[in-house]
Amino acid sequence: MNLKTLSEHLGLSPTTVSRALNGYSDVARETRERVERAASELGYRPNANAKRLATGRSSIIGVSFPTGRNMLVDPHFIDFLAGLSEEAAALDHDILISAIKDDVGEAYKRMAAKGTVDALVLLGLHLNNDVLELMQGLKLPFIVHGRIPSDFAYAYLDIDNHGALVQATRLMLQLGHTRIANLDGPVNQSFSKARAEGWREALQGAGITPEPAYLRHGQMTEENGYIFARELMALPTPPTALICSSVIMASGVYRACRELGLSIGSDVSVMAHDDDLPLFYPERMDPPLTVTRSPIRAAGCEMARMVINLINGASIQDCQQVWPVDLIFRASTAPPISKPGSAVGGAEKNS
Amino acid sequence: MNLKTLSEHLGLSPTTVSRALNGYSDVARETRERVERAASELGYRPNANAKRLATGRSSIIGVSFPTGRNMLVDPHFIDFLAGLSEEAAALDHDILISAIKDDVGEAYKRMAAKGTVDALVLLGLHLNNDVLELMQGLKLPFIVHGRIPSDFAYAYLDIDNHGALVQATRLMLQLGHTRIANLDGPVNQSFSKARAEGWREALQGAGITPEPAYLRHGQMTEENGYIFARELMALPTPPTALICSSVIMASGVYRACRELGLSIGSDVSVMAHDDDLPLFYPERMDPPLTVTRSPIRAAGCEMARMVINLINGASIQDCQQVWPVDLIFRASTAPPISKPGSAVGGAEKNS
DNA sequence: TTGTCAATCCAAAGCGCTTTGGTAATCTGG
DNA sequence: CCAGATTACCAAAGCGCTTTGGATTGACAA
């Protein structure tokens, strides 16, 4: 059942049927209704590829992620993808995921030239990445999750990672901590850098020199949380507060503390950034985990809307958002205990 | 840069250029090489939509999952998707994920008629689902992850869930357990049913009547593992062996046992099915978890290959696989302790 | 020399849709 | 009653590719 046979069936021209189905005003209401009825009765669906060829639009938005295998097993990415695809579906768009193996630039060029997708959602961009320059040269609209420094204006959605760490660090400071560690994400990711800077600034604002050994970078896994916590607590002067980049990491920290016999919320304070991942519930942890919070799934939803706006001609300036994060206080953070014998720093302040 | 301008540039007809690029034999080797060189130098990429319209093939395989939100947050699904997309990319196919909201049948019909995808990969099918009958009516090739009873032959890949539970139950029996619980998946899923039947048969084979209270169905979450374990252990005659449908569930069981002061591997034996999920490592659990094992990611890879074969005309009979599972014995399973005072059943047999 | 055949190449007809640039009929107001 | 608007429809020209069904050439055997 294609347009031609449907139009013959109706005794109309393909033009009129097409225009009726696409909501043009130059077709009589009565005719439109007749066409719509026939189309649904006969189960007519316009051939997507013909439509795409004729219009030059595919209603498919591509999601690309550079690192191949690693990305798809990261719950952060997945939850983001869930939000994106859900909202895209609601707006009649499909999501095409393409696992890029090696040459990212080449893959983007290919996608742009092939015309399979109307726009690209870029994820997990590294710092000092030339991908933005490359995309600028292509005609394909794109939006980035996160921000990286660039001479160009581009569409993005990011959360306020810098502000999150400022808030988190200040909270620890207000509780009286001075030895505050930052268990950060991978060193080459922009969000990690923003977090590190927020941490540094908040400390310096309180007159404390950031201790380099208290800043650790790595993939946000349970494993790394565990390793970092063990290493930090083995320092001659261990931190009393640990700020983690993810709840997953924090769960590794909890495990390390349990092994070391450290009581979280008294011996050591722990907090993390909570992306609201489906399998990790900070409020159910023992003790409940203090977090800065911003659901990554919601970011996916919003980015679907934004990228579709972009396709429809919205200006780049209208497609730039930075989301603030909430600070949710729970039992994993408390004033430090001044242990006799290891009294370094102290709790001069009270919150 | 399209075919026409490229062919003008070369002083050849579009026909010849097209045929050269697509490897037809009726073009001189020298010409072909000249065309290929020019194409890569000028960065020519055939327009995907024009190609699709002309050939009727899209090289896109659709993945559909009925349950909307729940699915994308399930690590099992994600890891499967990772394998699928990786292998599909290697075979020059893209993956299109469409989150279906409400009417599944309608959505499939739409996909089939639109021609966006060459085939569909069906996941998470419920028992007594009419989706197979529906797909049979469509011309779109499809393959199912799992098996559900049907009058038709259809392509599928499944693991031997029945055999897995037979193996697991027999292991527990050989260790001397007689009160063996099955913490199964959702009741309306075919794999859960197969597992329940395997459990039942293995017990009956040993002359033991399956105790209905020992069979629990539910989503394979940590939460449910915890709840089921608490409930089972609160029975007047609690089981001494727990077989879980997933490592995730088992981690909930571990938590429950810790709380109850039960020592896993002596007070109670625990095992699970291991899909080889990236964030759940049974060998690192404490104690290491005995499992039946079959990487779900590998299933995704293989299904990509199978569905592409199917598109290329392979017979349905050649696209049916059932994978055996490995049994990996670790410290979480051991002979039961005959507690004085609650001696019900016993360890008559030795392995 | 002539017919045959393989080797190369190409014109033109789609694939199924949208969109441009109309035409014909009907409706206005003067 | 007529010029100009308005309304409702449609023919035909693409979109950029593949594929069918030749056409052309030169080699080779008869």
PDB file of C-alpha atoms in Angstrom, chain A residues 30-252:
ATOM      1  CA  GLU A  30     -14.119  16.968   3.892  1.00  0.00           C
ATOM      2  CA  THR A  31     -11.460  15.604   1.560  1.00  0.00           C
ATOM      3  CA  ARG A  32      -8.882  15.496   4.304  1.00  0.00           C
ATOM      4  CA  GLU A  33     -11.165  13.470   6.503  1.00  0.00           C
ATOM      5  CA  ARG A  34     -11.943  11.077   3.714  1.00  0.00           C
ATOM      6  CA  VAL A  35      -8.245  10.613   3.038  1.00  0.00           C
ATOM      7  CA  GLU A  36      -7.393  10.103   6.661  1.00  0.00           C
ATOM      8  CA  ARG A  37     -10.106   7.553   7.076  1.00  0.00           C
ATOM      9  CA  ALA A  38      -9.016   5.593   4.029  1.00  0.00           C
ATOM     10  CA  ALA A  39      -5.386   5.747   5.079  1.00  0.00           C
ATOM     11  CA  SER A  40      -6.056   4.318   8.489  1.00  0.00           C
ATOM     12  CA  GLU A  41      -8.480   1.706   7.187  1.00  0.00           C
ATOM     13  CA  LEU A  42      -6.072   0.490   4.559  1.00  0.00           C
ATOM     14  CA  GLY A  43      -3.163   0.716   6.937  1.00  0.00           C
ATOM     15  CA  TYR A  44      -1.227   3.098   4.776  1.00  0.00           C
ATOM     16  CA  ARG A  45       2.155   4.183   6.183  1.00  0.00           C
ATOM     17  CA  PRO A  46       4.297   6.448   4.087  1.00  0.00           C
ATOM     18  CA  ASN A  47       7.566   4.784   3.197  1.00  0.00           C
ATOM     19  CA  ALA A  48      10.079   6.332   5.516  1.00  0.00           C
ATOM     20  CA  ASN A  49      12.981   6.171   3.123  1.00  0.00           C
ATOM     21  CA  ALA A  50      11.129   7.785   0.265  1.00  0.00           C
ATOM     22  CA  LYS A  51       9.992  10.481   2.604  1.00  0.00           C
ATOM     23  CA  ARG A  52      13.481  10.991   3.863  1.00  0.00           C
ATOM     24  CA  LEU A  53      14.869  11.229   0.371  1.00  0.00           C
ATOM     25  CA  ALA A  54      12.237  13.736  -0.662  1.00  0.00           C
ATOM     26  CA  THR A  55      12.428  15.898   2.422  1.00  0.00           C
ATOM     27  CA  GLY A  56      16.060  15.468   3.302  1.00  0.00           C
ATOM     28  CA  ARG A  57      15.051  14.763   6.880  1.00  0.00           C
ATOM     29  CA  SER A  58      15.145  11.453   8.649  1.00  0.00           C
ATOM     30  CA  SER A  59      13.641  12.107  12.079  1.00  0.00           C
ATOM     31  CA  ILE A  60      16.437  10.019  13.459  1.00  0.00           C
ATOM     32  CA  ILE A  61      18.849  11.428  15.940  1.00  0.00           C
ATOM     33  CA  GLY A  62      22.187   9.755  16.317  1.00  0.00           C
ATOM     34  CA  VAL A  63      23.937   9.118  19.577  1.00  0.00           C
ATOM     35  CA  SER A  64      27.627   8.602  19.375  1.00  0.00           C
ATOM     36  CA  PHE A  65      29.999   7.587  22.057  1.00  0.00           C
ATOM     37  CA  PRO A  66      33.693   7.389  21.392  1.00  0.00           C
ATOM     38  CA  THR A  67      34.979   4.741  23.724  1.00  0.00           C
ATOM     39  CA  GLY A  68      33.382   1.742  22.143  1.00  0.00           C
ATOM     40  CA  ARG A  69      32.715  -0.961  24.703  1.00  0.00           C
ATOM     41  CA  ASN A  70      33.256   0.930  27.911  1.00  0.00           C
ATOM     42  CA  MET A  71      30.471   3.394  27.418  1.00  0.00           C
ATOM     43  CA  LEU A  72      27.574   1.037  27.042  1.00  0.00           C
ATOM     44  CA  VAL A  73      28.286  -0.624  30.329  1.00  0.00           C
ATOM     45  CA  ASP A  74      28.336   2.636  32.214  1.00  0.00           C
ATOM     46  CA  PRO A  75      25.043   3.081  34.053  1.00  0.00           C
ATOM     47  CA  HIS A  76      25.391   6.843  33.742  1.00  0.00           C
ATOM     48  CA  PHE A  77      25.350   6.611  30.009  1.00  0.00           C
ATOM     49  CA  ILE A  78      22.546   4.131  29.968  1.00  0.00           C
ATOM     50  CA  ASP A  79      20.236   6.124  32.125  1.00  0.00           C
ATOM     51  CA  PHE A  80      20.939   9.155  30.019  1.00  0.00           C
ATOM     52  CA  LEU A  81      20.102   7.132  26.934  1.00  0.00           C
ATOM     53  CA  ALA A  82      16.885   5.979  28.522  1.00  0.00           C
ATOM     54  CA  GLY A  83      15.737   9.551  29.037  1.00  0.00           C
ATOM     55  CA  LEU A  84      16.810  10.553  25.577  1.00  0.00           C
ATOM     56  CA  SER A  85      15.076   7.745  23.771  1.00  0.00           C
ATOM     57  CA  GLU A  86      11.911   8.036  25.768  1.00  0.00           C
ATOM     58  CA  GLU A  87      11.481  11.709  25.047  1.00  0.00           C
ATOM     59  CA  ALA A  88      12.566  11.319  21.434  1.00  0.00           C
ATOM     60  CA  ALA A  89       9.921   8.656  20.954  1.00  0.00           C
ATOM     61  CA  ALA A  90       7.320  10.968  22.427  1.00  0.00           C
ATOM     62  CA  LEU A  91       8.346  13.556  19.858  1.00  0.00           C
ATOM     63  CA  ASP A  92       8.249  11.065  16.989  1.00  0.00           C
ATOM     64  CA  HIS A  93      11.927  10.649  16.572  1.00  0.00           C
ATOM     65  CA  ASP A  94      14.037   7.540  16.679  1.00  0.00           C
ATOM     66  CA  ILE A  95      17.409   7.020  18.257  1.00  0.00           C
ATOM     67  CA  LEU A  96      20.221   5.451  16.363  1.00  0.00           C
ATOM     68  CA  ILE A  97      23.198   4.347  18.376  1.00  0.00           C
ATOM     69  CA  SER A  98      26.431   3.819  16.595  1.00  0.00           C
ATOM     70  CA  ALA A  99      29.281   2.285  18.439  1.00  0.00           C
ATOM     71  CA  ILE A 100      32.295   3.960  16.953  1.00  0.00           C
ATOM     72  CA  LYS A 101      35.324   1.758  16.936  1.00  0.00           C
ATOM     73  CA  ASP A 102      38.359   3.737  16.041  1.00  0.00           C
ATOM     74  CA  ASP A 103      38.441   6.988  14.095  1.00  0.00           C
ATOM     75  CA  VAL A 104      35.795   9.189  15.659  1.00  0.00           C
ATOM     76  CA  GLY A 105      36.230  12.067  13.233  1.00  0.00           C
ATOM     77  CA  GLU A 106      35.918   9.774  10.266  1.00  0.00           C
ATOM     78  CA  ALA A 107      32.770   8.249  11.736  1.00  0.00           C
ATOM     79  CA  TYR A 108      31.167  11.661  12.222  1.00  0.00           C
ATOM     80  CA  LYS A 109      31.995  12.708   8.694  1.00  0.00           C
ATOM     81  CA  ARG A 110      30.491   9.534   7.422  1.00  0.00           C
ATOM     82  CA  MET A 111      27.292  10.061   9.404  1.00  0.00           C
ATOM     83  CA  ALA A 112      27.004  13.635   8.218  1.00  0.00           C
ATOM     84  CA  ALA A 113      27.473  12.719   4.575  1.00  0.00           C
ATOM     85  CA  LYS A 114      25.256   9.655   4.637  1.00  0.00           C
ATOM     86  CA  GLY A 115      22.285  11.612   5.854  1.00  0.00           C
ATOM     87  CA  THR A 116      20.978   8.860   8.078  1.00  0.00           C
ATOM     88  CA  VAL A 117      20.549  11.159  11.043  1.00  0.00           C
ATOM     89  CA  ASP A 118      19.287  14.711  11.372  1.00  0.00           C
ATOM     90  CA  ALA A 119      21.497  15.553  14.284  1.00  0.00           C
ATOM     91  CA  LEU A 120      24.047  14.086  16.610  1.00  0.00           C
ATOM     92  CA  VAL A 121      24.143  13.908  20.373  1.00  0.00           C
ATOM     93  CA  LEU A 122      27.741  13.852  21.510  1.00  0.00           C
ATOM     94  CA  LEU A 123      28.668  12.212  24.771  1.00  0.00           C
ATOM     95  CA  GLY A 124      31.732  11.630  26.841  1.00  0.00           C
ATOM     96  CA  LEU A 125      33.817  14.199  25.005  1.00  0.00           C
ATOM     97  CA  HIS A 126      37.371  14.444  26.160  1.00  0.00           C
ATOM     98  CA  LEU A 127      39.105  17.668  26.937  1.00  0.00           C
ATOM     99  CA  ASN A 128      41.395  19.008  24.222  1.00  0.00           C
ATOM    100  CA  ASN A 129      39.244  17.165  21.749  1.00  0.00           C
ATOM    101  CA  ASP A 130      39.145  18.464  18.214  1.00  0.00           C
ATOM    102  CA  VAL A 131      35.733  16.948  17.629  1.00  0.00           C
ATOM    103  CA  LEU A 132      33.969  20.285  18.058  1.00  0.00           C
ATOM    104  CA  GLU A 133      36.046  21.904  15.342  1.00  0.00           C
ATOM    105  CA  LEU A 134      35.296  18.963  13.140  1.00  0.00           C
ATOM    106  CA  MET A 135      31.562  19.107  13.764  1.00  0.00           C
ATOM    107  CA  GLN A 136      31.596  22.812  13.092  1.00  0.00           C
ATOM    108  CA  GLY A 137      32.803  22.075   9.587  1.00  0.00           C
ATOM    109  CA  LEU A 138      30.026  19.571   8.976  1.00  0.00           C
ATOM    110  CA  LYS A 139      26.538  20.805   8.299  1.00  0.00           C
ATOM    111  CA  LEU A 140      25.024  18.383  10.780  1.00  0.00           C
ATOM    112  CA  PRO A 141      23.447  19.960  13.883  1.00  0.00           C
ATOM    113  CA  PHE A 142      24.792  18.617  17.130  1.00  0.00           C
ATOM    114  CA  ILE A 143      24.468  19.002  20.845  1.00  0.00           C
ATOM    115  CA  VAL A 144      26.924  18.069  23.536  1.00  0.00           C
ATOM    116  CA  HIS A 145      26.325  16.582  26.938  1.00  0.00           C
ATOM    117  CA  GLY A 146      28.741  18.573  29.027  1.00  0.00           C
ATOM    118  CA  ARG A 147      30.935  21.469  28.041  1.00  0.00           C
ATOM    119  CA  ILE A 148      34.454  21.650  26.783  1.00  0.00           C
ATOM    120  CA  PRO A 149      36.376  24.826  26.035  1.00  0.00           C
ATOM    121  CA  SER A 150      35.926  25.973  22.472  1.00  0.00           C
ATOM    122  CA  ASP A 151      36.206  29.046  20.284  1.00  0.00           C
ATOM    123  CA  PHE A 152      32.823  28.266  18.772  1.00  0.00           C
ATOM    124  CA  ALA A 153      29.381  28.541  20.219  1.00  0.00           C
ATOM    125  CA  TYR A 154      27.655  25.191  20.311  1.00  0.00           C
ATOM    126  CA  ALA A 155      24.561  23.652  21.819  1.00  0.00           C
ATOM    127  CA  TYR A 156      24.998  21.869  25.099  1.00  0.00           C
ATOM    128  CA  LEU A 157      23.400  20.777  28.306  1.00  0.00           C
ATOM    129  CA  ASP A 158      25.543  20.440  31.347  1.00  0.00           C
ATOM    130  CA  ILE A 159      25.098  20.327  35.059  1.00  0.00           C
ATOM    131  CA  ASP A 160      26.952  22.758  37.262  1.00  0.00           C
ATOM    132  CA  ASN A 161      29.796  20.472  38.221  1.00  0.00           C
ATOM    133  CA  HIS A 162      31.903  23.321  39.431  1.00  0.00           C
ATOM    134  CA  GLY A 163      29.109  24.562  41.656  1.00  0.00           C
ATOM    135  CA  ALA A 164      28.427  21.054  42.896  1.00  0.00           C
ATOM    136  CA  LEU A 165      31.947  20.691  44.210  1.00  0.00           C
ATOM    137  CA  VAL A 166      31.900  24.178  45.677  1.00  0.00           C
ATOM    138  CA  GLN A 167      28.733  23.280  47.547  1.00  0.00           C
ATOM    139  CA  ALA A 168      30.034  19.901  48.623  1.00  0.00           C
ATOM    140  CA  THR A 169      33.382  21.223  49.762  1.00  0.00           C
ATOM    141  CA  ARG A 170      31.785  24.118  51.627  1.00  0.00           C
ATOM    142  CA  LEU A 171      29.492  21.723  53.409  1.00  0.00           C
ATOM    143  CA  MET A 172      32.452  19.721  54.585  1.00  0.00           C
ATOM    144  CA  LEU A 173      34.242  22.906  55.610  1.00  0.00           C
ATOM    145  CA  GLN A 174      31.236  24.100  57.544  1.00  0.00           C
ATOM    146  CA  LEU A 175      31.089  20.805  59.364  1.00  0.00           C
ATOM    147  CA  GLY A 176      34.653  21.471  60.431  1.00  0.00           C
ATOM    148  CA  HIS A 177      36.593  19.303  58.013  1.00  0.00           C
ATOM    149  CA  THR A 178      39.840  20.610  56.631  1.00  0.00           C
ATOM    150  CA  ARG A 179      41.298  17.461  55.113  1.00  0.00           C
ATOM    151  CA  ILE A 180      38.855  17.005  52.281  1.00  0.00           C
ATOM    152  CA  ALA A 181      39.546  14.581  49.456  1.00  0.00           C
ATOM    153  CA  ASN A 182      38.048  14.675  46.006  1.00  0.00           C
ATOM    154  CA  LEU A 183      37.548  11.287  44.337  1.00  0.00           C
ATOM    155  CA  ASP A 184      37.045  12.667  40.880  1.00  0.00           C
ATOM    156  CA  GLY A 185      36.162  11.225  37.469  1.00  0.00           C
ATOM    157  CA  PRO A 186      38.590  10.505  34.622  1.00  0.00           C
ATOM    158  CA  VAL A 187      41.241  13.175  34.301  1.00  0.00           C
ATOM    159  CA  ASN A 188      40.592  13.898  30.652  1.00  0.00           C
ATOM    160  CA  GLN A 189      36.875  14.614  31.062  1.00  0.00           C
ATOM    161  CA  SER A 190      35.704  18.184  31.318  1.00  0.00           C
ATOM    162  CA  PHE A 191      33.299  17.506  34.145  1.00  0.00           C
ATOM    163  CA  SER A 192      36.135  16.117  36.230  1.00  0.00           C
ATOM    164  CA  LYS A 193      38.142  19.239  35.625  1.00  0.00           C
ATOM    165  CA  ALA A 194      35.230  21.461  36.624  1.00  0.00           C
ATOM    166  CA  ARG A 195      34.771  19.456  39.782  1.00  0.00           C
ATOM    167  CA  ALA A 196      38.439  19.647  40.640  1.00  0.00           C
ATOM    168  CA  GLU A 197      38.394  23.405  40.163  1.00  0.00           C
ATOM    169  CA  GLY A 198      35.321  23.805  42.349  1.00  0.00           C
ATOM    170  CA  TRP A 199      37.001  21.800  45.055  1.00  0.00           C
ATOM    171  CA  ARG A 200      40.167  23.850  44.797  1.00  0.00           C
ATOM    172  CA  GLU A 201      38.370  27.187  44.842  1.00  0.00           C
ATOM    173  CA  ALA A 202      36.189  26.318  47.812  1.00  0.00           C
ATOM    174  CA  LEU A 203      39.240  25.221  49.779  1.00  0.00           C
ATOM    175  CA  GLN A 204      41.218  28.302  48.851  1.00  0.00           C
ATOM    176  CA  GLY A 205      38.234  30.456  49.713  1.00  0.00           C
ATOM    177  CA  ALA A 206      38.510  29.020  53.218  1.00  0.00           C
ATOM    178  CA  GLY A 207      42.220  29.692  53.303  1.00  0.00           C
ATOM    179  CA  ILE A 208      43.186  26.050  52.864  1.00  0.00           C
ATOM    180  CA  THR A 209      45.784  24.943  50.358  1.00  0.00           C
ATOM    181  CA  PRO A 210      44.435  22.016  48.331  1.00  0.00           C
ATOM    182  CA  GLU A 211      46.507  18.924  49.010  1.00  0.00           C
ATOM    183  CA  PRO A 212      47.376  17.292  45.660  1.00  0.00           C
ATOM    184  CA  ALA A 213      47.384  13.845  47.205  1.00  0.00           C
ATOM    185  CA  TYR A 214      43.726  14.340  48.115  1.00  0.00           C
ATOM    186  CA  LEU A 215      42.691  14.641  44.479  1.00  0.00           C
ATOM    187  CA  ARG A 216      42.251  11.351  42.677  1.00  0.00           C
ATOM    188  CA  HIS A 217      41.072  10.832  39.135  1.00  0.00           C
ATOM    189  CA  GLY A 218      39.650   7.691  37.586  1.00  0.00           C
ATOM    190  CA  GLN A 219      36.717   5.874  36.014  1.00  0.00           C
ATOM    191  CA  MET A 220      33.685   6.089  38.270  1.00  0.00           C
ATOM    192  CA  THR A 221      33.502   2.469  39.338  1.00  0.00           C
ATOM    193  CA  GLU A 222      32.951   0.743  42.635  1.00  0.00           C
ATOM    194  CA  GLU A 223      36.418  -0.685  42.257  1.00  0.00           C
ATOM    195  CA  ASN A 224      38.057   2.704  41.947  1.00  0.00           C
ATOM    196  CA  GLY A 225      36.092   4.058  44.874  1.00  0.00           C
ATOM    197  CA  TYR A 226      37.435   1.206  46.951  1.00  0.00           C
ATOM    198  CA  ILE A 227      41.022   1.603  45.739  1.00  0.00           C
ATOM    199  CA  PHE A 228      41.083   5.366  46.148  1.00  0.00           C
ATOM    200  CA  ALA A 229      39.632   5.160  49.636  1.00  0.00           C
ATOM    201  CA  ARG A 230      42.177   2.547  50.685  1.00  0.00           C
ATOM    202  CA  GLU A 231      45.026   4.609  49.299  1.00  0.00           C
ATOM    203  CA  LEU A 232      43.788   7.856  50.810  1.00  0.00           C
ATOM    204  CA  MET A 233      43.254   6.341  54.224  1.00  0.00           C
ATOM    205  CA  ALA A 234      46.758   4.872  54.089  1.00  0.00           C
ATOM    206  CA  LEU A 235      48.310   8.327  53.745  1.00  0.00           C
ATOM    207  CA  PRO A 236      50.339   9.579  56.719  1.00  0.00           C
ATOM    208  CA  THR A 237      47.686  12.233  57.177  1.00  0.00           C
ATOM    209  CA  PRO A 238      44.495  10.752  55.829  1.00  0.00           C
ATOM    210  CA  PRO A 239      41.537  12.937  54.871  1.00  0.00           C
ATOM    211  CA  THR A 240      38.500  13.074  57.123  1.00  0.00           C
ATOM    212  CA  ALA A 241      36.068  13.829  54.329  1.00  0.00           C
ATOM    213  CA  LEU A 242      35.683  12.126  50.963  1.00  0.00           C
ATOM    214  CA  ILE A 243      33.739  13.670  48.113  1.00  0.00           C
ATOM    215  CA  CYS A 244      32.994  11.176  45.351  1.00  0.00           C
ATOM    216  CA  SER A 245      32.022  11.882  41.773  1.00  0.00           C
ATOM    217  CA  SER A 246      29.407   9.166  41.762  1.00  0.00           C
ATOM    218  CA  VAL A 247      27.280   7.065  44.073  1.00  0.00           C
ATOM    219  CA  ILE A 248      28.852   4.009  42.496  1.00  0.00           C
ATOM    220  CA  MET A 249      32.234   5.190  43.621  1.00  0.00           C
ATOM    221  CA  ALA A 250      30.846   5.955  47.048  1.00  0.00           C
ATOM    222  CA  SER A 251      29.682   2.378  47.404  1.00  0.00           C
ATOM    223  CA  GLY A 252      33.300   1.319  46.900  1.00  0.00           C
TER     224      GLY A 252
END
